[in-house]
Backbone as JSON, one array per atom type, in Angstrom:
{
  "sequence": "MATWEQFLWVHQGRFGVTSLGIGSSGSSLGSFQEPPLGSSSEPPVDAGSFPLGLKAVVSVNATPCSVSCGPGVKEEQRCEVTPAGELRNCSLVRSRCLSDWLCGLQHLSAAQGKPFQLTCLSPELARLEGRNFGYTWRFSPGLITTNDLLFHPIRNPSPSLRFSPALEAHSGTYRCDVQALSSFQILKRIYFGLRVIPGDLVDLDFQKSLTWEQQQLAANGEEAPGNGSGAAEPEGRRGFWEMLWFYEVVLGLGSGVILGVLMGIVLCCLGRLCSRRAAARINAE",
  "N": [[-150.95, 224.51, -0.85], [-147.52, 224.29, 0.06], [-145.72, 226.75, 1.93], [-142.97, 229.13, 1.71], [-141.95, 229.49, 4.26], [-142.14, 226.99, 5.33], [-140.71, 224.98, 3.81], [-137.96, 224.72, 1.44], [-136.93, 223.82, -1.68], [-134.08, 222.88, -3.49], [-132.41, 222.17, -6.49], [-130.24, 219.47, -6.37], [-128.41, 218.61, -8.28], [-127.81, 220.91, -9.55], [-126.29, 222.63, -7.92], [-124.55, 220.91, -6.66], [-125.27, 220.12, -4.06], [-124.9, 219.21, -0.7], [-126.14, 219.55, 1.75], [-128.86, 221.5, 3.12], [-129.94, 224.54, 4.48], [-132.4, 226.64, 6.01], [-133.3, 229.82, 7.04], [-134.27, 232.78, 8.79], [-133.09, 236.2, 8.82], [-130.46, 236.57, 11.07], [-131.17, 234.33, 12.54], [-130.62, 230.89, 13.55], [-129.34, 228.23, 11.49], [-131.56, 226.05, 9.85], [-132.32, 222.5, 9.56], [-131.94, 220.32, 6.79], [-134.63, 218.62, 5.33], [-136.08, 215.63, 4.02], [-138.35, 215.52, 1.2], [-141.9, 214.87, 1.46], [-143.39, 211.63, 0.75], [-144.4, 211.03, -2.56], [-144.41, 213.63, -3.34], [-143.14, 216.17, -5.54], [-139.78, 216.82, -6.68], [-139.38, 219.32, -7.64], [-139.24, 222.91, -7.21], [-141.78, 224.26, -5.1], [-142.74, 226.76, -5.56], [-142.08, 229.61, -7.62], [-138.69, 229.7, -8.23], [-137.38, 231.98, -8.72], [-138.26, 234.03, -7.19], [-137.66, 235.03, -4.08], [-138.97, 235.07, -0.84], [-139.01, 237.97, 1.23], [-136.64, 238.41, 3.84], [-135.88, 235.79, 4.13], [-133.36, 233.31, 3.62], [-131.4, 231.03, 1.72], [-129.13, 228.49, 2.48], [-126.46, 226.54, 1.48], [-124.38, 223.61, 1.61], [-121.47, 223.34, 0.02], [-119.06, 222.04, -0.05], [-117.07, 219.7, 1.79], [-114.87, 218.47, 4.3], [-113.29, 215.26, 5.02], [-114.32, 213.24, 7.85], [-112.78, 213.76, 11.03], [-112.05, 211.52, 12.47], [-112.02, 207.93, 12.24], [-113.93, 206.41, 13.48], [-116.61, 206.8, 15.79], [-117.65, 209.97, 17.32], [-116.69, 212.89, 15.56], [-115.06, 215.73, 14.0], [-115.69, 217.87, 11.27], [-115.0, 220.11, 8.53], [-117.0, 222.39, 6.81], [-117.89, 224.07, 3.81], [-120.04, 226.6, 3.48], [-122.51, 228.31, 1.67], [-124.52, 231.12, 0.72], [-127.47, 231.17, -1.29], [-128.48, 233.01, -3.99], [-131.5, 234.55, -5.37], [-131.07, 234.35, -8.1], [-129.64, 232.06, -8.36], [-126.95, 232.12, -7.73], [-123.92, 231.7, -5.81], [-122.91, 233.08, -2.76], [-121.25, 234.92, -0.08], [-119.7, 232.91, 1.25], [-118.52, 230.67, 3.76], [-116.41, 228.99, 6.18], [-117.3, 226.44, 8.32], [-117.36, 224.5, 11.32], [-118.51, 221.29, 12.03], [-120.21, 218.56, 13.67], [-119.49, 215.09, 13.1], [-120.16, 211.66, 12.27], [-119.08, 208.55, 11.56], [-118.85, 205.74, 12.11], [-119.95, 203.97, 14.93], [-118.82, 201.89, 16.38], [-115.71, 200.99, 17.48], [-114.0, 198.84, 17.88], [-111.34, 196.66, 19.15], [-108.48, 197.57, 20.98], [-105.11, 196.76, 21.58], [-103.03, 197.15, 24.32], [-100.07, 197.84, 26.25], [-98.59, 198.19, 29.45], [-96.16, 199.32, 31.81], [-95.54, 197.96, 34.97], [-96.06, 199.8, 37.97], [-95.76, 202.33, 36.9], [-97.33, 205.4, 35.83], [-100.36, 205.38, 33.91], [-102.73, 205.88, 31.22], [-105.98, 205.68, 29.85], [-107.74, 206.79, 27.05], [-110.84, 207.73, 25.99], [-112.11, 209.57, 24.35], [-110.97, 212.21, 22.3], [-109.21, 214.95, 23.81], [-109.69, 217.51, 22.7], [-112.15, 217.31, 21.29], [-113.74, 216.56, 23.44], [-113.69, 218.88, 24.98], [-115.0, 220.64, 23.24], [-117.59, 219.57, 23.09], [-118.4, 219.55, 25.73], [-120.81, 219.35, 28.18], [-122.51, 217.83, 26.68], [-122.04, 215.19, 26.16], [-121.98, 211.91, 27.63], [-120.16, 209.53, 29.6], [-119.43, 206.11, 29.95], [-117.88, 203.57, 31.69], [-116.67, 200.22, 31.65], [-115.4, 197.08, 32.95], [-113.53, 194.13, 32.45], [-111.93, 191.94, 34.31], [-108.67, 190.56, 33.95], [-109.06, 189.37, 31.46], [-108.97, 189.33, 27.87], [-111.29, 190.4, 25.91], [-114.36, 190.82, 24.04], [-116.85, 190.27, 24.83], [-119.77, 191.38, 26.02], [-121.15, 190.48, 28.24], [-119.36, 189.86, 30.2], [-118.46, 192.06, 31.53], [-118.26, 194.5, 34.14], [-119.6, 197.47, 35.67], [-117.75, 200.58, 36.07], [-117.19, 203.33, 38.18], [-116.72, 206.16, 36.71], [-117.0, 209.11, 35.36], [-115.53, 210.49, 33.5], [-113.89, 211.23, 30.31], [-111.46, 209.94, 30.23], [-109.39, 207.4, 31.72], [-107.41, 206.95, 34.46], [-104.42, 205.48, 35.75], [-102.57, 205.34, 38.6], [-100.18, 204.16, 40.38], [-99.92, 201.88, 37.49], [-101.01, 198.57, 38.0], [-100.66, 194.95, 38.29], [-103.14, 193.91, 38.77], [-104.78, 195.53, 37.32], [-104.86, 194.58, 34.77], [-106.65, 193.52, 31.91], [-109.75, 193.93, 30.1], [-111.11, 196.97, 29.05], [-114.08, 198.76, 28.55], [-115.47, 201.48, 26.88], [-118.15, 203.71, 26.57], [-119.56, 206.29, 24.68], [-122.09, 208.58, 24.98], [-124.83, 210.51, 23.72], [-126.29, 212.88, 25.68], [-128.74, 214.05, 25.26], [-130.32, 212.3, 23.77], [-129.53, 209.79, 24.58], [-128.23, 208.17, 22.82], [-125.79, 205.87, 21.69], [-122.73, 206.94, 20.71], [-120.14, 206.15, 20.42], [-118.2, 203.24, 20.9], [-115.61, 201.57, 22.39], [-113.02, 199.19, 22.94], [-110.42, 198.41, 25.21], [-107.72, 196.4, 25.44], [-105.73, 195.68, 28.0], [-102.49, 194.99, 29.12], [-100.52, 194.6, 31.87], [-97.21, 194.7, 32.53], [-94.86, 193.16, 34.61], [-92.11, 194.84, 36.24], [-89.74, 193.43, 36.83], [-89.81, 191.41, 35.03], [-89.49, 192.08, 32.34], [-87.51, 194.5, 30.69], [-88.37, 197.52, 29.52], [-86.86, 199.62, 28.68], [-85.04, 200.82, 26.11], [-82.48, 201.91, 25.83], [-81.05, 200.87, 28.0], [-80.69, 198.26, 27.28], [-78.68, 198.21, 25.46], [-75.22, 197.8, 24.57], [-72.16, 199.39, 25.78], [-70.72, 200.44, 23.61], [-72.75, 200.48, 21.66], [-74.5, 202.31, 22.84], [-72.96, 204.63, 22.66], [-72.85, 204.94, 19.88], [-75.59, 205.31, 19.38], [-75.99, 207.71, 20.76], [-74.55, 209.45, 19.15], [-76.15, 209.56, 16.98], [-75.89, 207.53, 15.18], [-76.58, 204.31, 13.75], [-76.78, 201.47, 15.71], [-74.93, 198.45, 15.27], [-76.71, 195.63, 14.28], [-79.05, 196.46, 15.45], [-82.01, 196.13, 14.78], [-81.55, 196.45, 12.07], [-81.08, 194.23, 10.53], [-78.77, 193.41, 9.34], [-76.83, 192.41, 10.99], [-77.41, 189.81, 11.63], [-76.95, 188.07, 9.28], [-74.17, 188.58, 9.13], [-73.3, 187.53, 11.55], [-73.96, 184.85, 11.19], [-72.27, 184.26, 9.03], [-69.77, 184.66, 10.23], [-69.88, 182.59, 12.08], [-69.87, 180.3, 10.44], [-67.41, 180.66, 9.18], [-65.67, 180.41, 11.37], [-66.26, 177.77, 12.07], [-65.33, 176.48, 9.77], [-62.6, 177.04, 10.0], [-61.93, 175.6, 12.33], [-62.4, 173.03, 11.37], [-60.39, 172.82, 9.43], [-58.08, 173.04, 11.04], [-58.46, 170.79, 12.64], [-58.34, 168.79, 10.7], [-55.71, 169.1, 9.73], [-54.28, 168.59, 12.08], [-55.07, 165.95, 12.61], [-53.97, 164.69, 10.37], [-51.22, 165.11, 10.78], [-50.83, 163.68, 13.15], [-51.56, 161.07, 12.34], [-49.55, 160.71, 10.43], [-47.21, 160.72, 12.02], [-47.72, 158.46, 13.61], [-47.78, 156.47, 11.63], [-45.13, 156.67, 10.77], [-43.78, 155.83, 13.09], [-44.72, 153.18, 13.29], [-43.71, 152.08, 10.88], [-40.99, 152.4, 11.35], [-40.62, 150.7, 13.54], [-41.29, 148.25, 12.36], [-39.23, 148.1, 10.48], [-36.95, 147.88, 12.12], [-37.56, 145.45, 13.36], [-37.52, 143.68, 11.22], [-34.81, 143.92, 10.51], [-33.51, 142.83, 12.74], [-34.4, 140.15, 12.63], [-33.22, 139.38, 10.22], [-30.51, 139.65, 10.87], [-30.33, 137.72, 12.87], [-30.76, 135.35, 11.42], [-28.52, 135.33, 9.79], [-26.46, 135.01, 11.68], [-27.11, 132.51, 12.63], [-26.56, 130.81, 10.5]],
  "CA": [[-149.55, 224.46, -1.27], [-146.63, 224.68, 1.15], [-145.14, 228.08, 1.83], [-141.51, 229.19, 1.86], [-141.59, 229.38, 5.66], [-142.13, 225.57, 5.69], [-139.54, 224.33, 3.2], [-137.42, 225.26, 0.2], [-136.21, 222.77, -2.39], [-133.09, 223.33, -4.46], [-131.9, 221.04, -7.26], [-128.9, 219.08, -5.95], [-127.54, 218.53, -9.44], [-127.46, 222.25, -10.01], [-125.27, 223.24, -7.08], [-123.77, 219.9, -5.96], [-125.62, 220.38, -2.68], [-124.87, 218.1, 0.25], [-127.14, 219.83, 2.77], [-129.54, 222.77, 2.87], [-130.55, 225.12, 5.67], [-133.24, 227.8, 5.76], [-133.52, 230.59, 8.26], [-134.41, 234.21, 8.6], [-131.89, 236.96, 9.15], [-130.11, 236.54, 12.47], [-131.56, 233.07, 13.18], [-129.73, 229.76, 13.28], [-129.67, 227.47, 10.3], [-132.39, 224.87, 10.04], [-131.79, 221.27, 8.98], [-132.57, 219.92, 5.54], [-135.5, 217.47, 5.47], [-136.51, 215.02, 2.77], [-139.73, 215.83, 0.85], [-142.82, 213.77, 1.74], [-143.58, 210.69, -0.34], [-145.37, 211.42, -3.56], [-144.23, 215.02, -3.74], [-142.16, 216.38, -6.6], [-138.55, 217.47, -6.26], [-139.34, 220.66, -8.19], [-139.63, 223.94, -6.24], [-143.22, 224.44, -5.08], [-143.05, 228.08, -6.09], [-141.08, 230.11, -8.55], [-137.41, 229.86, -7.56], [-136.82, 233.29, -9.0], [-138.76, 235.03, -6.25], [-137.45, 234.65, -2.69], [-139.65, 235.96, 0.1], [-138.11, 238.85, 1.96], [-136.29, 237.95, 5.17], [-135.44, 234.41, 4.12], [-132.16, 233.02, 2.84], [-131.07, 229.61, 1.57], [-127.72, 228.21, 2.69], [-126.12, 225.18, 1.03], [-123.02, 223.14, 1.86], [-120.93, 223.01, -1.3], [-117.86, 221.22, 0.07], [-116.85, 219.26, 3.16], [-113.7, 217.62, 4.51], [-113.63, 213.99, 5.68], [-114.41, 213.26, 9.31], [-111.45, 213.75, 11.64], [-111.81, 210.2, 13.03], [-112.62, 206.85, 11.46], [-115.06, 205.87, 14.22], [-117.02, 207.66, 16.88], [-117.9, 211.37, 16.95], [-115.54, 213.66, 15.11], [-115.3, 217.08, 13.52], [-115.36, 218.14, 9.88], [-115.19, 221.48, 8.09], [-117.89, 222.54, 5.66], [-117.97, 225.37, 3.16], [-121.45, 226.9, 3.29], [-122.72, 229.53, 0.9], [-125.89, 231.55, 0.5], [-127.94, 231.07, -2.67], [-129.29, 234.16, -4.38], [-132.64, 234.17, -6.24], [-130.59, 234.03, -9.45], [-128.91, 230.8, -8.34], [-125.53, 232.34, -7.5], [-123.42, 231.44, -4.46], [-122.2, 234.22, -2.19], [-121.05, 234.92, 1.38], [-119.27, 231.57, 1.65], [-117.75, 230.63, 5.0], [-116.05, 227.67, 6.68], [-117.85, 226.16, 9.64], [-117.04, 223.18, 11.86], [-119.7, 220.57, 12.44], [-119.98, 217.21, 14.18], [-119.68, 214.02, 12.13], [-120.15, 210.32, 12.85], [-119.0, 207.56, 10.49], [-119.17, 204.43, 12.68], [-119.91, 204.1, 16.39], [-118.08, 200.78, 16.97], [-114.29, 201.18, 17.17], [-113.24, 197.6, 17.98], [-110.46, 196.37, 20.29], [-107.09, 198.03, 20.91], [-104.23, 196.05, 22.51], [-102.09, 198.07, 24.93], [-99.19, 197.3, 27.29], [-98.11, 199.19, 30.4], [-95.17, 198.84, 32.77], [-96.03, 198.0, 36.35], [-95.48, 200.83, 38.81], [-95.7, 203.61, 36.2], [-98.68, 205.91, 35.53], [-100.89, 205.04, 32.59], [-104.03, 206.51, 31.01], [-106.81, 205.28, 28.72], [-108.51, 207.93, 26.58], [-111.98, 207.29, 25.19], [-112.42, 210.62, 23.39], [-109.88, 213.18, 22.25], [-109.48, 216.1, 24.69], [-110.23, 218.65, 21.95], [-113.57, 217.09, 21.07], [-114.41, 216.56, 24.74], [-113.88, 220.28, 25.38], [-116.0, 221.26, 22.38], [-118.92, 219.08, 23.4], [-118.74, 219.93, 27.09], [-121.75, 218.48, 28.89], [-123.42, 217.15, 25.76], [-121.71, 213.77, 26.11], [-121.79, 211.16, 28.85], [-119.18, 208.45, 29.43], [-119.66, 204.93, 30.78], [-116.75, 202.64, 31.65], [-116.87, 198.87, 32.18], [-114.13, 196.38, 33.09], [-113.5, 192.67, 32.54], [-110.58, 191.71, 34.85], [-107.86, 189.4, 33.58], [-109.46, 188.79, 30.17], [-109.0, 190.16, 26.66], [-112.53, 189.92, 25.32], [-115.38, 191.8, 23.65], [-118.14, 189.74, 25.28], [-120.31, 192.38, 26.93], [-121.68, 189.84, 29.44], [-118.27, 189.66, 31.16], [-118.01, 193.36, 32.03], [-119.01, 195.13, 35.23], [-119.41, 198.92, 35.55], [-116.77, 201.34, 36.86], [-117.62, 204.71, 38.39], [-115.76, 207.12, 36.15], [-117.72, 209.9, 34.37], [-114.57, 211.25, 32.69], [-113.51, 210.57, 29.05], [-110.18, 209.26, 30.38], [-109.26, 206.56, 32.91], [-106.01, 207.06, 34.87], [-103.87, 204.53, 36.71], [-101.4, 205.96, 39.25], [-99.6, 203.65, 39.13], [-100.54, 200.69, 36.92], [-100.73, 197.33, 38.73], [-101.04, 193.74, 37.57], [-104.59, 193.73, 38.94], [-105.47, 196.36, 36.33], [-104.86, 193.9, 33.48], [-107.98, 193.09, 31.49], [-110.35, 194.68, 29.0], [-111.94, 198.1, 29.45], [-115.01, 199.21, 27.51], [-115.93, 202.86, 27.07], [-119.26, 204.13, 25.73], [-119.85, 207.72, 24.62], [-123.51, 208.74, 24.7], [-125.41, 211.84, 23.65], [-127.19, 212.99, 26.82], [-130.07, 214.48, 24.83], [-131.09, 211.16, 23.25], [-128.93, 208.57, 25.11], [-127.71, 207.37, 21.71], [-124.37, 205.53, 21.8], [-121.99, 207.5, 19.59], [-118.85, 205.48, 20.29], [-117.88, 202.14, 21.82], [-114.25, 201.11, 22.13], [-112.47, 198.24, 23.92], [-108.98, 198.49, 25.44], [-107.12, 195.22, 26.05], [-104.55, 196.19, 28.71], [-101.59, 194.04, 29.79], [-99.56, 195.26, 32.76], [-96.02, 193.84, 32.56], [-94.02, 193.42, 35.8], [-90.83, 195.46, 35.94], [-88.65, 192.47, 36.9], [-89.96, 190.4, 33.99], [-88.94, 192.6, 31.09], [-87.09, 195.89, 30.76], [-88.83, 198.2, 28.32], [-85.94, 200.71, 28.37], [-84.2, 200.38, 25.0], [-81.1, 202.33, 26.03], [-80.38, 200.0, 28.96], [-80.42, 196.96, 26.67], [-77.56, 198.35, 24.54], [-73.88, 197.79, 25.13], [-71.6, 200.73, 25.88], [-70.41, 200.9, 22.26], [-73.99, 200.8, 20.97], [-75.01, 203.54, 23.41], [-72.19, 205.74, 22.08], [-73.32, 205.13, 18.5], [-76.94, 205.88, 19.43], [-75.87, 209.11, 21.18], [-74.04, 210.21, 18.0], [-77.11, 209.5, 15.88], [-75.59, 206.43, 14.28], [-77.33, 203.09, 14.04], [-75.97, 200.41, 16.31], [-74.97, 197.24, 14.46], [-77.61, 194.59, 14.75], [-80.21, 197.04, 16.09], [-83.16, 196.2, 13.89], [-81.21, 196.66, 10.67], [-81.13, 192.96, 9.83], [-77.48, 193.09, 8.73], [-75.96, 191.73, 11.93], [-77.7, 188.37, 11.66], [-76.14, 187.38, 8.28], [-72.76, 188.65, 9.47], [-73.06, 186.56, 12.62], [-73.97, 183.5, 10.62], [-71.07, 184.08, 8.23], [-68.66, 184.47, 11.15], [-69.97, 181.25, 12.68], [-69.42, 179.3, 9.47], [-65.97, 180.83, 9.0], [-65.02, 179.81, 12.52], [-66.4, 176.32, 11.96], [-64.41, 176.02, 8.71], [-61.25, 177.11, 10.55], [-61.76, 174.46, 13.22], [-62.31, 171.82, 10.56], [-59.05, 172.79, 8.82], [-57.11, 172.73, 12.09], [-58.66, 169.4, 13.03], [-57.84, 167.95, 9.61], [-54.25, 169.13, 9.73], [-53.79, 167.89, 13.27], [-55.27, 164.5, 12.42], [-52.99, 164.22, 9.38], [-49.89, 165.06, 11.4], [-50.81, 162.57, 14.11], [-51.52, 159.82, 11.58], [-48.22, 160.58, 9.82], [-46.25, 160.33, 13.06], [-47.99, 157.07, 13.96], [-47.32, 155.61, 10.52], [-43.67, 156.65, 10.8], [-43.35, 154.98, 14.2], [-45.0, 151.78, 12.92], [-42.75, 151.66, 9.85], [-39.67, 152.3, 11.99], [-40.6, 149.47, 14.34], [-41.26, 147.11, 11.43], [-37.89, 148.04, 9.9], [-36.02, 147.33, 13.11], [-37.88, 144.03, 13.56], [-37.01, 142.93, 10.06], [-33.35, 143.92, 10.58], [-33.11, 141.88, 13.77], [-34.61, 138.81, 12.11], [-32.19, 139.1, 9.21], [-29.23, 139.46, 11.57], [-30.39, 136.44, 13.58], [-30.59, 134.29, 10.42], [-27.12, 135.31, 9.36], [-25.66, 134.45, 12.77], [-27.43, 131.09, 12.74], [-25.9, 130.1, 9.41]],
  "C": [[-148.67, 224.96, -0.12], [-146.03, 226.04, 0.89], [-143.64, 228.01, 2.0], [-141.1, 229.11, 3.32], [-141.51, 227.92, 6.1], [-140.94, 224.84, 5.09], [-139.16, 225.02, 1.9], [-136.59, 224.18, -0.44], [-135.28, 223.39, -3.42], [-132.56, 222.11, -5.17], [-130.49, 220.72, -6.81], [-127.95, 219.0, -7.13], [-127.08, 219.89, -9.92], [-126.3, 222.83, -9.24], [-124.32, 222.21, -6.48], [-124.0, 219.98, -4.46], [-125.5, 219.11, -1.87], [-125.83, 218.32, 1.4], [-127.7, 221.22, 2.53], [-130.12, 223.27, 4.17], [-131.31, 226.37, 5.3], [-133.4, 228.54, 7.07], [-133.67, 232.05, 7.93], [-133.16, 234.91, 9.07], [-131.69, 236.95, 10.66], [-130.49, 235.26, 13.18], [-130.59, 231.99, 12.81], [-130.23, 228.98, 12.1], [-130.54, 226.3, 10.66], [-131.76, 223.68, 9.38], [-132.6, 220.89, 7.76], [-133.36, 218.65, 5.75], [-135.89, 216.96, 4.1], [-137.95, 215.4, 2.48], [-140.62, 214.65, 1.17], [-143.0, 212.91, 0.51], [-144.66, 211.2, -1.28], [-145.23, 212.85, -4.01], [-143.14, 215.12, -4.78], [-140.94, 217.07, -6.03], [-138.42, 218.87, -6.82], [-139.72, 221.67, -7.11], [-141.12, 224.16, -6.27], [-143.66, 225.8, -5.59], [-141.93, 228.49, -7.01], [-139.78, 230.38, -7.8], [-136.81, 231.22, -7.8], [-137.27, 234.36, -8.03], [-138.62, 234.5, -4.83], [-138.26, 235.59, -1.81], [-138.63, 236.78, 0.89], [-137.87, 238.28, 3.36], [-135.85, 236.51, 5.25], [-134.18, 234.27, 3.27], [-131.93, 231.52, 2.83], [-129.56, 229.45, 1.69], [-127.46, 226.76, 2.32], [-124.67, 224.89, 1.4], [-122.46, 222.64, 0.54], [-119.7, 222.13, -1.22], [-117.67, 220.87, 1.55], [-115.62, 218.38, 3.21], [-114.13, 216.29, 5.12], [-113.68, 214.17, 7.2], [-113.02, 213.1, 9.91], [-111.09, 212.4, 12.24], [-112.51, 209.16, 12.17], [-113.8, 206.2, 12.17], [-115.36, 206.8, 15.38], [-117.25, 209.09, 16.41], [-116.61, 212.09, 16.6], [-115.97, 215.04, 14.65], [-114.91, 217.16, 12.06], [-115.63, 219.6, 9.57], [-116.04, 221.5, 6.83], [-117.79, 223.96, 5.12], [-119.44, 225.63, 2.81], [-121.58, 228.26, 2.61], [-124.21, 229.84, 0.84], [-126.21, 231.47, -0.99], [-128.83, 232.26, -2.96], [-130.49, 233.69, -5.2], [-132.22, 233.82, -7.66], [-129.81, 232.73, -9.49], [-127.42, 230.95, -8.13], [-125.19, 232.08, -6.03], [-122.64, 232.66, -3.98], [-122.1, 234.06, -0.68], [-120.69, 233.53, 1.89], [-118.41, 231.66, 2.92], [-117.48, 229.18, 5.38], [-116.58, 227.52, 8.1], [-117.46, 224.74, 10.03], [-118.33, 222.54, 12.37], [-119.33, 219.18, 12.91], [-120.25, 216.19, 13.08], [-119.55, 212.68, 12.84], [-120.18, 209.33, 11.7], [-119.41, 206.18, 10.98], [-119.01, 204.52, 14.18], [-119.08, 203.01, 17.05], [-116.62, 200.85, 16.52], [-113.44, 199.93, 17.35], [-112.36, 197.54, 19.22], [-109.05, 196.86, 20.02], [-106.28, 197.3, 21.98], [-103.16, 197.03, 23.01], [-101.28, 197.34, 26.0], [-98.7, 198.45, 28.15], [-97.13, 198.55, 31.35], [-95.72, 198.99, 34.18], [-95.3, 199.07, 37.15], [-95.36, 202.19, 38.17], [-97.11, 204.08, 35.88], [-99.07, 205.59, 34.09], [-102.3, 205.62, 32.48], [-104.69, 205.95, 29.76], [-107.7, 206.46, 28.34], [-109.6, 207.44, 25.63], [-112.32, 208.29, 24.09], [-111.32, 211.65, 23.45], [-110.21, 214.39, 23.12], [-110.09, 217.29, 23.96], [-111.73, 218.5, 21.75], [-114.35, 217.08, 22.38], [-114.64, 217.98, 25.23], [-114.95, 220.96, 24.54], [-117.42, 220.85, 22.77], [-119.35, 219.44, 24.82], [-119.64, 218.91, 27.76], [-122.73, 217.78, 27.96], [-123.22, 215.65, 25.73], [-121.62, 213.2, 27.52], [-120.91, 209.95, 28.59], [-119.47, 207.35, 30.44], [-118.51, 203.96, 30.58], [-117.16, 201.31, 32.26], [-115.55, 198.11, 32.1], [-114.36, 194.89, 33.19], [-112.12, 192.27, 33.02], [-109.95, 190.44, 34.33], [-108.18, 188.78, 32.24], [-109.31, 189.83, 29.07], [-110.18, 189.67, 25.85], [-113.39, 191.1, 24.91], [-116.78, 191.3, 23.99], [-118.7, 190.67, 26.35], [-120.89, 191.78, 28.21], [-120.63, 189.7, 30.54], [-117.78, 190.96, 31.79], [-118.88, 193.8, 33.21], [-118.67, 196.62, 35.24], [-118.35, 199.46, 36.49], [-117.3, 202.77, 37.0], [-116.53, 205.66, 37.91], [-116.48, 207.92, 35.06], [-116.83, 210.68, 33.42], [-114.29, 210.52, 31.37], [-112.18, 209.85, 29.11], [-110.16, 208.5, 31.7], [-107.78, 206.5, 33.26], [-105.66, 205.99, 35.89], [-102.59, 205.14, 37.29], [-101.03, 205.17, 40.5], [-100.39, 202.44, 38.61], [-100.07, 199.45, 37.69], [-101.16, 196.13, 37.89], [-102.53, 193.48, 37.68], [-105.4, 194.55, 37.95], [-105.51, 195.71, 34.95], [-106.27, 193.39, 33.17], [-108.45, 193.93, 30.32], [-111.27, 195.75, 29.56], [-112.81, 198.51, 28.26], [-115.51, 200.6, 27.87], [-117.03, 203.17, 26.07], [-119.42, 205.64, 25.84], [-121.29, 207.88, 24.18], [-123.86, 210.22, 24.59], [-126.47, 211.96, 24.74], [-128.59, 213.41, 26.41], [-130.94, 213.32, 24.38], [-130.62, 209.82, 23.79], [-128.48, 207.62, 23.99], [-126.22, 207.12, 21.91], [-123.66, 206.02, 20.54], [-120.66, 206.8, 19.37], [-118.75, 204.38, 21.33], [-116.51, 201.6, 21.43], [-113.8, 200.21, 23.28], [-110.95, 198.43, 24.0], [-108.53, 197.2, 26.13], [-105.78, 195.58, 26.66], [-103.81, 195.04, 29.36], [-100.57, 194.84, 30.6], [-98.39, 194.3, 32.98], [-95.2, 194.16, 33.8], [-92.66, 193.96, 35.41], [-89.67, 194.48, 35.97], [-88.73, 191.39, 35.84], [-89.32, 190.84, 32.68], [-88.62, 194.07, 31.29], [-87.46, 196.55, 29.45], [-87.93, 199.35, 27.91], [-84.96, 200.24, 27.3], [-82.74, 200.73, 25.24], [-80.35, 201.4, 26.98], [-80.02, 198.65, 28.35], [-79.25, 197.02, 25.69], [-76.24, 198.22, 25.29], [-73.33, 199.22, 25.16], [-71.28, 201.29, 24.51], [-71.68, 201.29, 21.5], [-74.63, 202.06, 21.52], [-74.27, 204.75, 22.87], [-72.63, 206.02, 20.65], [-74.71, 205.76, 18.47], [-76.91, 207.34, 19.84], [-75.38, 210.0, 20.05], [-74.99, 210.18, 16.82], [-76.84, 208.42, 14.88], [-76.35, 205.19, 14.72], [-76.4, 202.03, 14.58], [-76.05, 199.16, 15.47], [-75.86, 196.19, 15.1], [-78.86, 195.12, 15.4], [-81.34, 197.21, 15.08], [-82.82, 196.38, 12.44], [-81.24, 195.39, 9.88], [-79.8, 192.56, 9.23], [-76.59, 192.3, 9.67], [-76.19, 190.23, 11.92], [-76.95, 187.63, 10.56], [-74.66, 187.42, 8.58], [-72.42, 187.66, 10.58], [-73.03, 185.14, 12.1], [-72.71, 183.25, 9.8], [-69.85, 183.88, 9.12], [-68.67, 183.09, 11.79], [-69.46, 180.2, 11.72], [-67.92, 179.42, 9.19], [-65.2, 180.21, 10.16], [-65.1, 178.28, 12.48], [-65.46, 175.75, 10.9], [-62.97, 176.03, 9.22], [-60.98, 175.93, 11.47], [-61.64, 173.16, 12.44], [-60.93, 171.7, 9.91], [-58.0, 172.41, 9.86], [-57.23, 171.27, 12.5], [-58.13, 168.45, 11.96], [-56.32, 167.91, 9.58], [-53.68, 168.39, 10.93], [-53.93, 166.38, 13.14], [-54.27, 163.94, 11.44], [-51.6, 164.11, 9.97], [-49.79, 163.88, 12.35], [-50.74, 161.23, 13.39], [-50.16, 159.62, 10.92], [-47.17, 160.14, 10.82], [-46.45, 158.87, 13.44], [-47.53, 156.11, 12.88], [-45.8, 155.54, 10.49], [-43.13, 155.75, 11.91], [-43.57, 153.5, 13.86], [-43.99, 151.27, 11.9], [-41.35, 151.51, 10.45], [-39.55, 151.02, 12.81], [-40.53, 148.23, 13.45], [-39.87, 146.96, 10.81], [-36.88, 147.45, 10.87], [-36.27, 145.84, 13.34], [-37.34, 143.18, 12.42], [-35.47, 142.86, 10.1], [-32.86, 142.92, 11.62], [-33.29, 140.44, 13.28], [-33.54, 138.44, 11.07], [-30.84, 138.86, 9.87], [-29.2, 138.13, 12.31], [-30.2, 135.28, 12.62], [-29.13, 134.19, 9.98], [-26.24, 134.69, 10.44], [-25.9, 132.95, 12.92], [-26.74, 130.29, 11.66], [-24.4, 130.05, 9.67]]
}
């Protein structure tokens, strides 16, 4: 029969246990292992008698992982279990977590001539892990792709890649792998699709694209008309139609006046012509 120095089983339904560690006083916590096939989940010995010098520690609560992919950090509430099944000496500890190692593709844009940086792992986590992690960078120039056959390696052992400054030649896709140096397991893989925009092609400065009146409104904390609010476009359309209606009215009135004058001239000429013919007939008689 196995001894307490080898393993200790605790009912998960009893404590809501998510993990279990065993260790003697002053030693580090061990990791919880599954029982061998065919063995029972019941304690191999009486749970009411703990050997001296041993303690059971269970994780009763844990926060979600700090990141959605790659290595992250979570907080766990760990408590000691007494022989009577009570929890005591609870404490919060931080531990590493990993939900998914593949982070996908991120699309980024940078202005040419300005410094830019790609970060593969958060600085806080990089400081915590120290030399436990290794970083590998690869680059596919001029393409936005996730085809690993199109990448070639870059010498950069740092978790961040800096451009001082960014150039058009830096456009492309960058792949970063985070590995555990102890096992060479890939803990994170992320792709950065970078587009470097020339400065003379587009101005990314929002303030420079505003008129003087809009800059004054923005400085006072007021929203400039037509600046993303969606109200300026209907007003512009309404003003356009009002102006078009005004032109139509003016054109109609002008056309009517001109036609009236022309009709008056024609009628006047016809009247004079008829008067002359009548006078000529009278003189002939």
